[in-house]
């Protein structure tokens, strides 16, 4: 019933592709296209014998719009699911515009070279006007809204877990539990242990840039920025236990502030162990998180890319990771004039994910919603020309699909609150 081009074949894509193949009534044909075609071929060989979904593969450099256009024109998909890196968001959106094909992703645009003067000028203006200094923001992609409307295609942004499921939880809370939501605390807890002294659960470059950026939250109509890791809380996570968590800037704060009417405060917390933080600080202090090239024996090397080569590949962590993740949102607000507090969350077990799709829970909790968001688009369940975040649509079919496809959720009334 649908033909989808999936770009990228890393940790998240592997899960999303597994899930598409389990859902072959919707995903009748998929093409896996990435920079390294051998990875796409290996995944196809593994999955094709057990699925009705017809899988093809292709090589593509997603930084190159013309190459993308050629591939889209020859494969003729209804939608492109971008599971490469945030660096490729705009080139893939450009190609979708040129070919009039729907676009879906899980992470907002980031510039690969943050020293590029043209990008830097726009970034610095935004820092001043908006008040947060993370390298990523939605403005680049929201700017495509009019063009997507005119082309009659849809761009669905951020259908991973956070952003993604946490944003759908927010729309669901507003639809079914509240007249007004005052505060949202998004809590992302990984209680998993992979046994390495240091490794990141998804692409190291993207992950380390995210967590080493200053923290920020939305309060009373503006951003409040604080030094990285300077706000710490403890929380007793259902099925995981007590963990330290730290306030981070996170991309869904930006879209939820716009799309949840009247919300007064939105914060995002992620759990980190002390060893992770010590490693990260040390790497940052010695310059290993730098994204600009340095010369080593006459060869240009980007330190964070070298670090990525040295660290364990996140796609290989699954087998050795034990424990659970718990990701969700605590909402405070009012219903029928009465104060109300609820916590909606999902618990995901690393080893169960590994048994199902040979992946750890971080890739799983992103790959499943990537498949679900794409399903919403290609089945027409969510259908509106323009560029949108997931909380702008009816959350009910997505919430139902989460239960069906491996990420069941819980609504807890009167939960423990975060100070
Ligand atoms: P990986 O690094 O594991 O995979 C990235 C894939 O993209 C690789 O297959 C890589 O190819 C491919 N790729 C990179 N550059 C290009 C290019 N120029 N052209 C074609 N293919 C390219 O990343 P993850 O799977 O961990 O992450 C995928 C996405 O998911 C990221 O955008 C990440 O930010 C997002 N994410 C979102 C989350 C959420 O909850 N919303 C949580 C976690 C991740 P190669 O194999 O050759 O390197």
Short mmCIF file of C-alpha atoms and ligand atoms in Angstrom, two decimals:
data_model
loop_
_atom_site.label_atom_id
_atom_site.label_comp_id
_atom_site.label_asym_id
_atom_site.label_seq_id
_atom_site.Cartn_x
_atom_site.Cartn_y
_atom_site.Cartn_z
CA UNK A 1 0.00 0.00 0.00
CA UNK A 2 2.97 2.35 0.33
CA UNK A 3 6.48 2.82 -0.98
CA UNK A 4 8.92 4.59 1.32
CA UNK A 5 12.54 5.64 0.87
CA UNK A 6 14.50 5.38 4.13
CA UNK A 7 17.77 7.32 4.28
CA UNK A 8 20.42 6.13 6.73
CA UNK A 9 21.17 2.64 7.96
CA UNK A 10 22.53 3.22 11.46
CA UNK A 11 21.19 2.34 14.91
CA UNK A 12 17.82 4.07 14.66
CA UNK A 13 17.22 3.18 11.02
CA UNK A 14 17.88 -0.51 11.70
CA UNK A 15 15.03 -0.58 14.24
CA UNK A 16 12.67 1.49 12.07
CA UNK A 17 13.35 -0.81 9.09
CA UNK A 18 12.75 -3.92 11.22
CA UNK A 19 9.44 -2.40 12.32
CA UNK A 20 8.41 -1.47 8.75
CA UNK A 21 9.07 -5.08 7.79
CA UNK A 22 6.84 -6.29 10.66
CA UNK A 23 4.16 -3.90 9.35
CA UNK A 24 4.18 -4.95 5.70
CA UNK A 25 0.46 -4.27 5.22
CA UNK A 26 1.39 -0.58 5.41
CA UNK A 27 5.00 -0.71 4.20
CA UNK A 28 4.67 -2.84 1.07
CA UNK A 29 7.93 -1.57 -0.45
CA UNK A 30 10.91 0.16 1.11
CA UNK A 31 14.25 1.28 -0.26
CA UNK A 32 17.12 1.57 2.23
CA UNK A 33 19.60 4.15 0.97
CA UNK A 34 22.72 5.30 2.76
CA UNK A 35 26.30 6.38 2.33
CA UNK A 36 27.62 2.86 2.95
CA UNK A 37 25.51 0.59 0.74
CA UNK A 38 27.01 -2.63 2.15
CA UNK A 39 25.21 -1.95 5.46
CA UNK A 40 21.89 -1.57 3.61
CA UNK A 41 22.51 -4.82 1.70
CA UNK A 42 23.40 -6.71 4.87
CA UNK A 43 20.19 -5.56 6.57
CA UNK A 44 18.14 -6.45 3.50
CA UNK A 45 19.66 -9.95 3.39
CA UNK A 46 18.79 -10.46 7.04
CA UNK A 47 15.19 -9.20 6.88
CA UNK A 48 13.93 -10.13 3.40
CA UNK A 49 13.40 -13.89 4.01
CA UNK A 50 10.89 -13.19 6.82
CA UNK A 51 8.90 -10.23 5.50
CA UNK A 52 6.42 -9.51 2.75
CA UNK A 53 7.82 -5.97 2.45
CA UNK A 54 9.83 -5.76 -0.76
CA UNK A 55 13.22 -4.30 0.15
CA UNK A 56 15.62 -2.64 -2.26
CA UNK A 57 18.82 -0.76 -1.47
CA UNK A 58 20.76 2.16 -2.91
CA UNK A 59 23.83 4.25 -2.30
CA UNK A 60 23.24 7.95 -1.75
CA UNK A 61 25.13 10.93 -0.42
CA UNK A 62 22.39 12.80 1.39
CA UNK A 63 24.46 16.00 1.45
CA UNK A 64 23.94 16.16 -2.30
CA UNK A 65 20.48 17.38 -3.37
CA UNK A 66 20.89 16.34 -7.01
CA UNK A 67 21.82 12.77 -6.03
CA UNK A 68 18.80 12.62 -3.75
CA UNK A 69 16.49 13.96 -6.45
CA UNK A 70 17.75 11.34 -8.90
CA UNK A 71 17.15 8.55 -6.42
CA UNK A 72 13.66 9.81 -5.53
CA UNK A 73 12.75 10.19 -9.20
CA UNK A 74 13.86 6.67 -9.98
CA UNK A 75 12.33 4.95 -6.90
CA UNK A 76 9.18 7.13 -6.82
CA UNK A 77 8.36 6.84 -3.10
CA UNK A 78 5.37 8.52 -1.46
CA UNK A 79 7.50 9.60 1.47
CA UNK A 80 11.13 9.89 2.53
CA UNK A 81 12.03 8.92 6.10
CA UNK A 82 15.25 10.70 7.05
CA UNK A 83 17.23 8.62 9.54
CA UNK A 84 20.64 9.94 8.56
CA UNK A 85 22.01 12.77 10.69
CA UNK A 86 20.49 16.19 11.49
CA UNK A 87 23.16 17.66 9.17
CA UNK A 88 21.23 16.25 6.19
CA UNK A 89 17.75 17.55 7.14
CA UNK A 90 17.77 20.54 4.78
CA UNK A 91 19.24 18.81 1.74
CA UNK A 92 16.68 16.01 2.09
CA UNK A 93 13.86 18.55 2.54
CA UNK A 94 15.08 20.37 -0.59
CA UNK A 95 14.99 17.10 -2.55
CA UNK A 96 11.48 16.33 -1.27
CA UNK A 97 10.33 19.78 -2.37
CA UNK A 98 11.77 19.31 -5.84
CA UNK A 99 10.10 15.92 -6.26
CA UNK A 100 6.90 16.67 -4.26
CA UNK A 101 7.28 13.79 -1.82
CA UNK A 102 6.42 13.82 1.91
CA UNK A 103 9.29 14.22 4.40
CA UNK A 104 9.67 12.73 7.91
CA UNK A 105 12.53 12.97 10.44
CA UNK A 106 13.44 12.48 14.10
CA UNK A 107 15.81 15.36 14.88
CA UNK A 108 16.00 19.04 13.95
CA UNK A 109 18.61 20.59 11.71
CA UNK A 110 22.14 21.16 12.94
CA UNK A 111 24.99 22.66 10.98
CA UNK A 112 27.92 20.30 10.59
CA UNK A 113 30.47 23.11 10.56
CA UNK A 114 29.61 25.53 13.33
CA UNK A 115 32.49 27.80 12.29
CA UNK A 116 30.92 28.51 8.87
CA UNK A 117 30.56 32.34 8.89
CA UNK A 118 27.24 32.39 6.99
CA UNK A 119 25.63 29.92 9.40
CA UNK A 120 27.28 31.62 12.39
CA UNK A 121 25.79 35.05 11.57
CA UNK A 122 22.24 33.61 11.56
CA UNK A 123 22.99 31.56 14.69
CA UNK A 124 24.30 34.54 16.64
CA UNK A 125 21.29 36.66 15.69
CA UNK A 126 18.99 33.85 16.86
CA UNK A 127 20.90 33.49 20.18
CA UNK A 128 20.37 37.18 20.83
CA UNK A 129 16.72 37.25 19.81
CA UNK A 130 15.58 33.94 21.31
CA UNK A 131 17.88 33.64 24.32
CA UNK A 132 19.21 30.09 23.92
CA UNK A 133 22.53 29.13 22.41
CA UNK A 134 22.19 25.43 21.42
CA UNK A 135 23.52 24.79 17.92
CA UNK A 136 20.21 23.31 16.81
CA UNK A 137 16.78 24.93 16.51
CA UNK A 138 13.62 24.54 14.46
CA UNK A 139 13.75 27.85 12.59
CA UNK A 140 15.60 26.36 9.61
CA UNK A 141 12.97 23.72 9.00
CA UNK A 142 9.92 25.78 9.96
CA UNK A 143 11.04 28.18 7.21
CA UNK A 144 10.02 25.52 4.66
CA UNK A 145 6.36 25.63 5.75
CA UNK A 146 5.04 27.84 2.96
CA UNK A 147 6.99 26.03 0.24
CA UNK A 148 5.72 22.65 1.49
CA UNK A 149 2.14 24.00 1.56
CA UNK A 150 2.48 25.24 -2.01
CA UNK A 151 3.95 21.91 -3.13
CA UNK A 152 1.05 20.07 -1.45
CA UNK A 153 3.40 17.90 0.61
CA UNK A 154 3.79 17.31 4.32
CA UNK A 155 6.92 17.57 6.44
CA UNK A 156 6.59 15.76 9.79
CA UNK A 157 9.36 16.83 12.14
CA UNK A 158 10.73 15.00 15.16
CA UNK A 159 8.99 11.62 15.31
CA UNK A 160 11.50 9.86 17.57
CA UNK A 161 10.95 9.45 21.32
CA UNK A 162 12.11 12.83 22.52
CA UNK A 163 11.18 14.74 20.47
CA UNK A 164 8.34 12.64 19.18
CA UNK A 165 6.54 10.46 21.68
CA UNK A 166 7.00 13.06 24.46
CA UNK A 167 5.35 15.61 22.15
CA UNK A 168 2.47 13.22 21.38
CA UNK A 169 2.11 12.56 25.15
CA UNK A 170 1.69 16.35 25.54
CA UNK A 171 -1.04 16.53 22.88
CA UNK A 172 -2.74 13.50 24.46
CA UNK A 173 -2.63 15.02 27.96
CA UNK A 174 -4.16 18.22 26.63
CA UNK A 175 -6.86 16.38 24.69
CA UNK A 176 -7.96 13.96 27.43
CA UNK A 177 -6.80 15.20 30.84
CA UNK A 178 -6.55 18.99 30.99
CA UNK A 179 -8.31 22.22 30.10
CA UNK A 180 -5.00 24.02 30.63
CA UNK A 181 -1.48 22.68 31.07
CA UNK A 182 0.74 24.94 33.22
CA UNK A 183 3.98 22.96 33.35
CA UNK A 184 5.61 20.07 31.51
CA UNK A 185 8.66 18.24 32.85
CA UNK A 186 10.09 15.81 30.32
CA UNK A 187 12.16 13.10 32.04
CA UNK A 188 14.50 10.90 30.04
CA UNK A 189 16.02 8.13 32.13
CA UNK A 190 18.36 5.48 30.85
CA UNK A 191 18.92 2.90 33.58
CA UNK A 192 20.90 0.70 31.17
CA UNK A 193 24.46 -0.52 31.72
CA UNK A 194 26.64 -1.54 28.72
CA UNK A 195 29.73 -2.27 30.78
CA UNK A 196 32.08 0.14 28.90
CA UNK A 197 33.77 2.97 30.84
CA UNK A 198 32.35 5.41 28.26
CA UNK A 199 30.08 5.09 25.24
CA UNK A 200 27.17 7.04 23.82
CA UNK A 201 23.81 5.44 23.11
CA UNK A 202 23.36 7.09 19.75
CA UNK A 203 25.57 8.91 17.28
CA UNK A 204 28.43 10.22 19.51
CA UNK A 205 28.80 13.48 17.60
CA UNK A 206 25.14 14.42 17.93
CA UNK A 207 24.87 13.10 21.48
CA UNK A 208 27.96 14.85 22.89
CA UNK A 209 27.10 18.15 21.24
CA UNK A 210 23.63 17.96 22.76
CA UNK A 211 24.73 17.24 26.31
CA UNK A 212 27.70 19.62 26.39
CA UNK A 213 25.54 22.59 25.35
CA UNK A 214 24.21 25.01 28.02
CA UNK A 215 20.91 23.92 29.59
CA UNK A 216 17.78 25.96 29.10
CA UNK A 217 14.08 25.92 29.85
CA UNK A 218 11.01 27.86 28.84
CA UNK A 219 9.35 30.00 31.51
CA UNK A 220 6.69 32.70 31.28
CA UNK A 221 7.14 33.26 27.56
CA UNK A 222 10.93 33.27 27.34
CA UNK A 223 14.02 31.07 27.52
CA UNK A 224 16.14 30.85 30.66
CA UNK A 225 19.66 29.59 29.93
CA UNK A 226 21.93 28.02 32.55
CA UNK A 227 25.45 26.51 32.39
CA UNK A 228 25.62 22.89 31.15
CA UNK A 229 24.72 20.36 33.87
CA UNK A 230 24.23 23.06 36.52
CA UNK A 231 20.68 22.01 37.54
CA UNK A 232 20.57 18.57 39.08
CA UNK A 233 17.62 16.69 40.59
CA UNK A 234 17.03 13.18 41.89
CA UNK A 235 14.03 11.18 40.78
CA UNK A 236 12.71 7.75 41.66
CA UNK A 237 11.78 6.35 38.24
CA UNK A 238 9.12 3.63 38.10
CA UNK A 239 10.75 0.25 37.30
CA UNK A 240 14.25 1.80 37.25
CA UNK A 241 14.82 3.40 40.67
CA UNK A 242 16.55 6.50 41.99
CA UNK A 243 18.71 8.40 39.46
CA UNK A 244 20.47 11.76 39.19
CA UNK A 245 19.15 13.82 36.31
CA UNK A 246 20.28 17.12 34.80
CA UNK A 247 18.44 19.90 33.03
CA UNK A 248 19.29 20.09 29.31
CA UNK A 249 18.17 22.19 26.40
CA UNK A 250 16.07 19.95 24.18
CA UNK A 251 14.42 20.60 20.87
CA UNK A 252 10.82 19.71 21.74
CA UNK A 253 10.74 22.54 24.32
CA UNK A 254 10.83 24.95 21.39
CA UNK A 255 7.89 23.42 19.54
CA UNK A 256 5.80 22.62 22.63
CA UNK A 257 6.15 26.25 23.81
CA UNK A 258 4.55 27.23 20.52
CA UNK A 259 1.95 24.46 20.27
CA UNK A 260 0.66 23.93 23.84
CA UNK A 261 -1.44 27.05 24.45
CA UNK A 262 -0.80 28.90 27.70
CA UNK A 263 1.99 26.60 28.95
CA UNK A 264 4.03 28.48 31.57
CA UNK A 265 7.10 26.30 32.02
CA UNK A 266 8.72 23.42 30.09
CA UNK A 267 11.85 21.68 31.33
CA UNK A 268 13.80 18.65 30.10
CA UNK A 269 15.89 16.39 32.34
CA UNK A 270 18.14 13.49 31.36
CA UNK A 271 19.85 11.01 33.68
CA UNK A 272 23.65 10.70 33.66
CA UNK A 273 26.00 8.74 35.88
CA UNK A 274 29.02 10.47 37.40
CA UNK A 275 31.47 8.49 35.25
CA UNK A 276 29.78 9.66 32.01
CA UNK A 277 29.95 13.29 33.15
CA UNK A 278 33.60 13.06 34.19
CA UNK A 279 34.58 11.53 30.82
CA UNK A 280 32.61 14.14 28.92
CA UNK A 281 34.09 17.07 30.84
CA UNK A 282 37.59 15.73 30.30
CA UNK A 283 37.01 15.24 26.54
CA UNK A 284 35.60 18.76 26.32
CA UNK A 285 38.48 20.28 28.29
CA UNK A 286 41.11 18.74 26.02
CA UNK A 287 39.27 19.82 22.84
CA UNK A 288 38.02 16.43 21.69
CA UNK A 289 34.45 17.73 21.23
CA UNK A 290 35.57 20.39 18.74
CA UNK A 291 33.79 20.30 15.38
CA UNK A 292 36.30 22.40 13.44
CA UNK A 293 39.23 20.71 11.67
CA UNK A 294 42.74 20.70 13.15
CA UNK A 295 45.93 19.76 11.27
CA UNK A 296 47.67 16.55 12.41
CA UNK A 297 50.87 15.78 10.46
CA UNK A 298 49.52 17.82 7.57
CA UNK A 299 46.14 16.02 7.57
CA UNK A 300 42.92 17.80 8.58
CA UNK A 301 41.13 16.00 11.40
CA UNK A 302 37.87 17.00 13.11
CA UNK A 303 38.37 16.01 16.77
CA UNK A 304 34.77 14.90 17.43
CA UNK A 305 34.85 12.72 14.30
CA UNK A 306 38.06 11.08 15.49
CA UNK A 307 36.42 10.48 18.86
CA UNK A 308 33.45 8.83 17.08
CA UNK A 309 35.87 6.37 15.45
CA UNK A 310 37.41 5.53 18.83
CA UNK A 311 34.18 5.02 20.77
CA UNK A 312 32.10 1.84 20.59
CA UNK A 313 29.59 1.93 17.72
CA UNK A 314 26.20 2.56 19.39
CA UNK A 315 24.71 -0.08 17.08
CA UNK A 316 26.85 -2.72 18.83
CA UNK A 317 25.79 -1.88 22.39
CA UNK A 318 22.55 -3.84 22.28
CA UNK A 319 23.90 -7.26 23.12
CA UNK A 320 25.70 -6.08 26.27
CA UNK A 321 23.24 -3.52 27.62
CA UNK A 322 21.05 -4.57 30.53
CA UNK A 323 18.41 -2.56 32.39
CA UNK A 324 15.54 -0.31 31.37
CA UNK A 325 14.74 3.13 30.06
CA UNK A 326 11.87 5.21 31.38
CA UNK A 327 10.95 8.26 29.31
CA UNK A 328 7.89 10.40 29.85
CA UNK A 329 6.33 13.70 30.87
CA UNK A 330 4.86 15.07 34.08
CA UNK A 331 2.02 17.52 33.42
CA UNK A 332 0.51 19.98 35.90
CA UNK A 333 -2.57 22.00 35.13
CA UNK A 334 -6.31 22.17 35.61
CA UNK A 335 -9.38 20.23 34.55
CA UNK A 336 -12.89 21.54 35.35
CA UNK A 337 -11.35 24.12 37.67
CA UNK A 338 -9.45 21.51 39.72
CA UNK A 339 -5.65 21.17 39.99
CA UNK A 340 -4.40 18.00 38.32
CA UNK A 341 -1.06 16.22 37.89
CA UNK A 342 -0.32 13.24 35.67
CA UNK A 343 2.77 11.38 34.49
CA UNK A 344 2.69 9.57 31.13
CA UNK A 345 5.68 7.31 30.51
CA UNK A 346 7.01 4.28 28.70
CA UNK A 347 9.40 1.72 30.17
CA UNK A 348 11.55 -0.18 27.71
CA UNK A 349 13.86 -3.10 28.51
CA UNK A 350 17.23 -3.13 26.69
CA UNK A 351 17.48 -6.93 26.53
CA UNK A 352 13.90 -7.37 25.28
CA UNK A 353 14.71 -4.94 22.46
CA UNK A 354 17.83 -6.88 21.67
CA UNK A 355 15.92 -10.17 21.50
CA UNK A 356 13.39 -8.62 19.11
CA UNK A 357 15.53 -6.53 16.73
CA UNK A 358 19.16 -6.88 17.98
CA UNK A 359 19.30 -3.31 19.20
CA UNK A 360 19.43 -1.44 22.51
CA UNK A 361 16.47 0.51 23.87
CA UNK A 362 17.66 3.98 22.82
CA UNK A 363 17.62 3.08 19.13
CA UNK A 364 14.43 1.07 19.71
CA UNK A 365 12.55 3.91 21.40
CA UNK A 366 13.48 6.18 18.46
CA UNK A 367 13.07 3.70 15.58
CA UNK A 368 9.57 2.54 16.55
CA UNK A 369 8.10 6.10 16.59
CA UNK A 370 9.92 6.83 13.32
CA UNK A 371 7.99 3.97 11.74
CA UNK A 372 4.74 5.08 13.42
CA UNK A 373 5.09 8.72 12.28
CA UNK A 374 5.75 7.52 8.72
CA UNK A 375 2.70 5.26 8.96
CA UNK A 376 0.58 8.27 10.05
CA UNK A 377 1.72 10.12 6.92
CA UNK A 378 1.50 7.38 4.29
CA UNK A 379 -1.89 6.10 5.49
CA UNK A 380 -3.22 9.67 5.42
CA UNK A 381 -4.17 9.42 9.11
CA UNK A 382 -2.21 12.66 9.53
CA UNK A 383 -2.51 14.65 6.37
CA UNK A 384 -1.84 18.37 6.00
CA UNK A 385 0.38 20.16 3.52
CA UNK A 386 3.08 22.18 5.27
CA UNK A 387 5.73 21.50 7.92
CA UNK A 388 4.53 20.31 11.34
CA UNK A 389 5.66 18.91 14.65
CA UNK A 390 3.94 15.76 15.86
CA UNK A 391 1.97 17.45 18.68
CA UNK A 392 -0.01 19.39 16.05
CA UNK A 393 -2.02 16.28 15.07
CA UNK A 394 -4.62 14.05 16.73
CA UNK A 395 -2.54 12.01 19.21
CA UNK A 396 -5.00 9.09 19.53
CA UNK A 397 -4.00 6.93 16.54
CA UNK A 398 -0.31 7.44 17.36
CA UNK A 399 -0.86 6.49 21.03
CA UNK A 400 -2.73 3.37 19.94
CA UNK A 401 0.10 2.47 17.57
CA UNK A 402 2.67 2.85 20.37
CA UNK A 403 0.83 0.18 22.37
CA UNK A 404 0.63 -2.09 19.35
CA UNK A 405 4.19 -1.73 18.06
CA UNK A 406 6.23 -2.20 21.23
CA UNK A 407 6.19 1.00 23.30
CA UNK A 408 3.23 0.68 25.69
CA UNK A 409 2.63 3.65 27.95
CA UNK A 410 1.23 4.26 31.40
CA UNK A 411 -0.75 7.20 32.80
CA UNK A 412 -0.08 7.73 36.51
CA UNK A 413 -2.17 10.23 38.48
CA UNK A 414 -0.54 12.31 41.26
CA UNK A 415 3.07 11.24 40.61
CA UNK A 416 6.17 12.37 42.50
CA UNK A 417 6.93 15.89 41.22
CA UNK A 418 10.30 17.41 40.30
CA UNK A 419 11.25 20.38 42.50
P1 LIG B 1 24.00 6.56 13.23
O1 LIG B 1 25.25 7.33 13.22
O2 LIG B 1 23.95 5.20 13.86
O3 LIG B 1 23.43 6.40 11.74
C1 LIG B 1 23.43 7.44 10.83
C2 LIG B 1 23.26 6.85 9.45
O4 LIG B 1 23.20 7.93 8.51
C3 LIG B 1 24.40 5.95 9.02
O5 LIG B 1 23.87 4.87 8.31
C4 LIG B 1 25.23 6.86 8.11
O6 LIG B 1 25.95 6.20 7.11
C5 LIG B 1 24.12 7.66 7.46
N1 LIG B 1 24.65 8.91 6.91
C6 LIG B 1 25.37 9.87 7.53
N2 LIG B 1 25.70 10.85 6.68
C7 LIG B 1 25.15 10.51 5.49
C8 LIG B 1 25.13 11.10 4.22
N3 LIG B 1 25.75 12.27 3.98
N4 LIG B 1 24.49 10.47 3.22
C9 LIG B 1 23.86 9.29 3.43
N5 LIG B 1 23.83 8.67 4.62
C10 LIG B 1 24.47 9.27 5.63
O7 LIG B 1 22.89 7.50 13.92
P2 LIG B 1 21.60 7.06 14.74
O8 LIG B 1 20.91 5.97 14.02
O9 LIG B 1 21.95 6.91 16.16
O10 LIG B 1 20.72 8.40 14.62
C11 LIG B 1 19.93 8.65 13.47
C12 LIG B 1 19.10 9.92 13.70
O11 LIG B 1 18.21 9.75 14.79
C13 LIG B 1 19.95 11.15 14.05
O12 LIG B 1 19.43 12.26 13.35
C14 LIG B 1 19.72 11.34 15.54
O13 LIG B 1 19.86 12.68 15.93
C15 LIG B 1 18.27 10.89 15.64
N6 LIG B 1 17.87 10.50 17.01
C16 LIG B 1 16.67 10.98 17.47
C17 LIG B 1 16.24 10.64 18.73
C18 LIG B 1 14.89 11.07 19.20
O14 LIG B 1 14.41 10.56 20.22
N7 LIG B 1 14.19 11.97 18.55
C19 LIG B 1 17.05 9.82 19.65
C20 LIG B 1 18.26 9.28 19.02
C21 LIG B 1 18.66 9.65 17.77
P3 LIG B 1 27.37 5.47 7.40
O15 LIG B 1 26.99 4.11 7.86
O16 LIG B 1 28.08 5.50 6.11
O17 LIG B 1 28.06 6.29 8.47
#
